[in-house]
PDB file of C-alpha atoms in Angstrom:
ATOM      1  CA  MET A   1       0.129  -0.178  -0.146  1.00 66.00           C
ATOM      2  CA  LYS A   2       1.437   3.521  -1.109  1.00 70.00           C
ATOM      3  CA  HIS A   3       1.159   6.297   1.483  1.00 67.00           C
ATOM      4  CA  ILE A   4      -0.362   9.299   0.127  1.00 70.00           C
ATOM      5  CA  ALA A   5       0.941  12.929   1.121  1.00 65.00           C
ATOM      6  CA  ALA A   6       0.358  16.476   0.073  1.00 63.00           C
ATOM      7  CA  LEU A   7       3.182  17.332  -2.520  1.00 64.00           C
ATOM      8  CA  GLN A   8       2.237  21.204  -2.016  1.00 62.00           C
ATOM      9  CA  ALA A   9       2.254  23.903   0.443  1.00 60.00           C
ATOM     10  CA  VAL A  10      -0.311  24.275   2.704  1.00 59.00           C
ATOM     11  CA  VAL A  11      -2.981  26.076   0.932  1.00 58.00           C
ATOM     12  CA  THR A  12      -3.869  28.492   3.922  1.00 57.00           C
ATOM     13  CA  ALA A  13      -0.536  30.620   3.858  1.00 57.00           C
ATOM     14  CA  ASP A  14       0.670  33.042   6.426  1.00 61.00           C
ATOM     15  CA  GLU A  15      -0.342  36.043   4.236  1.00 63.00           C
ATOM     16  CA  PHE A  16      -4.215  35.400   5.789  1.00 64.00           C
ATOM     17  CA  ASP A  17      -2.908  35.703   9.450  1.00 67.00           C
ATOM     18  CA  HIS A  18      -2.174  39.150   9.697  1.00 82.00           C
ATOM     19  CA  GLU A  19      -3.861  42.295  10.926  1.00 89.00           C
ATOM     20  CA  PRO A  20      -5.527  44.739   8.809  1.00 88.00           C
ATOM     21  CA  THR A  21      -2.937  47.405   7.802  1.00 91.00           C
ATOM     22  CA  ALA A  22      -3.599  50.992   8.771  1.00 93.00           C
ATOM     23  CA  ALA A  23      -4.518  51.583   4.937  1.00 93.00           C
ATOM     24  CA  GLU A  24      -7.062  48.874   4.963  1.00 93.00           C
ATOM     25  CA  LEU A  25      -8.462  50.351   8.537  1.00 94.00           C
ATOM     26  CA  ASP A  26      -8.796  53.888   6.956  1.00 94.00           C
ATOM     27  CA  ALA A  27     -10.724  52.506   3.727  1.00 92.00           C
ATOM     28  CA  ILE A  28     -12.922  50.893   6.485  1.00 94.00           C
ATOM     29  CA  GLU A  29     -13.487  53.697   8.519  1.00 95.00           C
ATOM     30  CA  ARG A  30     -14.278  55.834   5.011  1.00 94.00           C
ATOM     31  CA  GLU A  31     -16.765  53.371   3.847  1.00 95.00           C
ATOM     32  CA  MET A  32     -18.516  52.873   7.584  1.00 97.00           C
ATOM     33  CA  PRO A  33     -21.438  55.559   6.562  1.00 96.00           C
ATOM     34  CA  LEU A  34     -22.258  53.259   3.550  1.00 97.00           C
ATOM     35  CA  ILE A  35     -22.062  50.118   5.696  1.00 97.00           C
ATOM     36  CA  VAL A  36     -24.071  51.592   8.214  1.00 97.00           C
ATOM     37  CA  ALA A  37     -26.827  52.514   5.717  1.00 97.00           C
ATOM     38  CA  GLU A  38     -26.676  49.240   4.204  1.00 97.00           C
ATOM     39  CA  VAL A  39     -27.380  47.415   7.461  1.00 98.00           C
ATOM     40  CA  ASP A  40     -30.263  49.707   8.497  1.00 97.00           C
ATOM     41  CA  LEU A  41     -31.992  48.991   4.955  1.00 97.00           C
ATOM     42  CA  LEU A  42     -31.522  45.261   5.755  1.00 97.00           C
ATOM     43  CA  ASP A  43     -32.846  45.496   9.243  1.00 97.00           C
ATOM     44  CA  VAL A  44     -35.969  46.887   7.761  1.00 96.00           C
ATOM     45  CA  GLN A  45     -36.077  44.473   5.128  1.00 96.00           C
ATOM     46  CA  ILE A  46     -35.709  41.577   7.420  1.00 96.00           C
ATOM     47  CA  GLY A  47     -38.446  43.163   9.667  1.00 94.00           C
ATOM     48  CA  LEU A  48     -40.735  42.630   6.699  1.00 95.00           C
ATOM     49  CA  LEU A  49     -39.923  39.256   5.493  1.00 95.00           C
ATOM     50  CA  ASP A  50     -42.959  37.590   7.804  1.00 94.00           C
ATOM     51  CA  ARG A  51     -45.524  40.429   7.370  1.00 93.00           C
ATOM     52  CA  ALA A  52     -47.141  42.763   4.870  1.00 93.00           C
ATOM     53  CA  ALA A  53     -45.856  46.011   4.655  1.00 93.00           C
ATOM     54  CA  THR A  54     -47.872  48.703   5.583  1.00 95.00           C
ATOM     55  CA  VAL A  55     -47.717  52.264   4.488  1.00 96.00           C
ATOM     56  CA  LEU A  56     -45.338  53.215   7.273  1.00 96.00           C
ATOM     57  CA  ASP A  57     -42.897  50.034   6.360  1.00 96.00           C
ATOM     58  CA  GLU A  58     -42.854  51.351   2.666  1.00 96.00           C
ATOM     59  CA  ARG A  59     -41.642  54.700   3.928  1.00 97.00           C
ATOM     60  CA  ARG A  60     -39.005  53.208   6.102  1.00 97.00           C
ATOM     61  CA  VAL A  61     -37.836  51.019   3.205  1.00 97.00           C
ATOM     62  CA  ARG A  62     -37.750  54.035   0.943  1.00 98.00           C
ATOM     63  CA  ARG A  63     -35.931  56.258   3.374  1.00 98.00           C
ATOM     64  CA  ALA A  64     -33.474  53.450   4.165  1.00 98.00           C
ATOM     65  CA  ARG A  65     -32.980  53.015   0.488  1.00 98.00           C
ATOM     66  CA  ASN A  66     -32.442  56.751   0.003  1.00 98.00           C
ATOM     67  CA  ARG A  67     -29.914  56.681   2.682  1.00 98.00           C
ATOM     68  CA  VAL A  68     -27.649  54.011   1.184  1.00 98.00           C
ATOM     69  CA  LEU A  69     -27.802  55.954  -2.099  1.00 98.00           C
ATOM     70  CA  ALA A  70     -26.809  59.387  -0.543  1.00 98.00           C
ATOM     71  CA  ALA A  71     -23.787  57.216   1.099  1.00 97.00           C
ATOM     72  CA  ARG A  72     -22.882  55.716  -1.921  1.00 97.00           C
ATOM     73  CA  ARG A  73     -23.157  59.125  -3.988  1.00 97.00           C
ATOM     74  CA  ASP A  74     -21.056  60.800  -1.214  1.00 96.00           C
ATOM     75  CA  LEU A  75     -18.558  57.864  -0.868  1.00 95.00           C
ATOM     76  CA  THR A  76     -18.081  58.144  -4.952  1.00 94.00           C
ATOM     77  CA  ASN A  77     -17.665  61.891  -4.923  1.00 94.00           C
ATOM     78  CA  ARG A  78     -14.837  61.730  -1.947  1.00 90.00           C
ATOM     79  CA  ALA A  79     -13.020  59.068  -4.105  1.00 87.00           C
ATOM     80  CA  ALA A  80     -13.337  61.187  -7.160  1.00 85.00           C
ATOM     81  CA  THR A  81     -12.137  64.041  -5.444  1.00 85.00           C
ATOM     82  CA  ALA A  82      -9.367  62.143  -3.843  1.00 80.00           C
ATOM     83  CA  LEU A  83      -8.313  60.955  -7.370  1.00 79.00           C
ATOM     84  CA  ARG A  84      -8.165  64.521  -8.651  1.00 79.00           C
ATOM     85  CA  GLY A  85      -6.036  65.374  -5.881  1.00 72.00           C
ATOM     86  CA  GLY A  86      -8.672  67.764  -4.391  1.00 58.00           C
ATOM     87  CA  ALA A  87      -8.712  70.002  -7.406  1.00 57.00           C
ATOM     88  CA  ALA A  88     -12.272  70.938  -8.427  1.00 54.00           C
TER      89      ALA A  88
END
């Protein structure tokens, strides 16, 4: 009987075993308003999974979607400004 062993290095290399860099943490911090808005929208949608939406619920969904869109717009505008070097 032959012994079967892995001939390659371990798949989970050390590159995944480190803490986030300062740049990655800054990127997360910049995206935090969008993340919060998306979580709020998800909370509203989850609340409507098992019941019919009322007029008030429809308003909540609409407002949450608008907050997500506004956060995406702001994030995109900040990224575009940063790429241009802040010159308008």
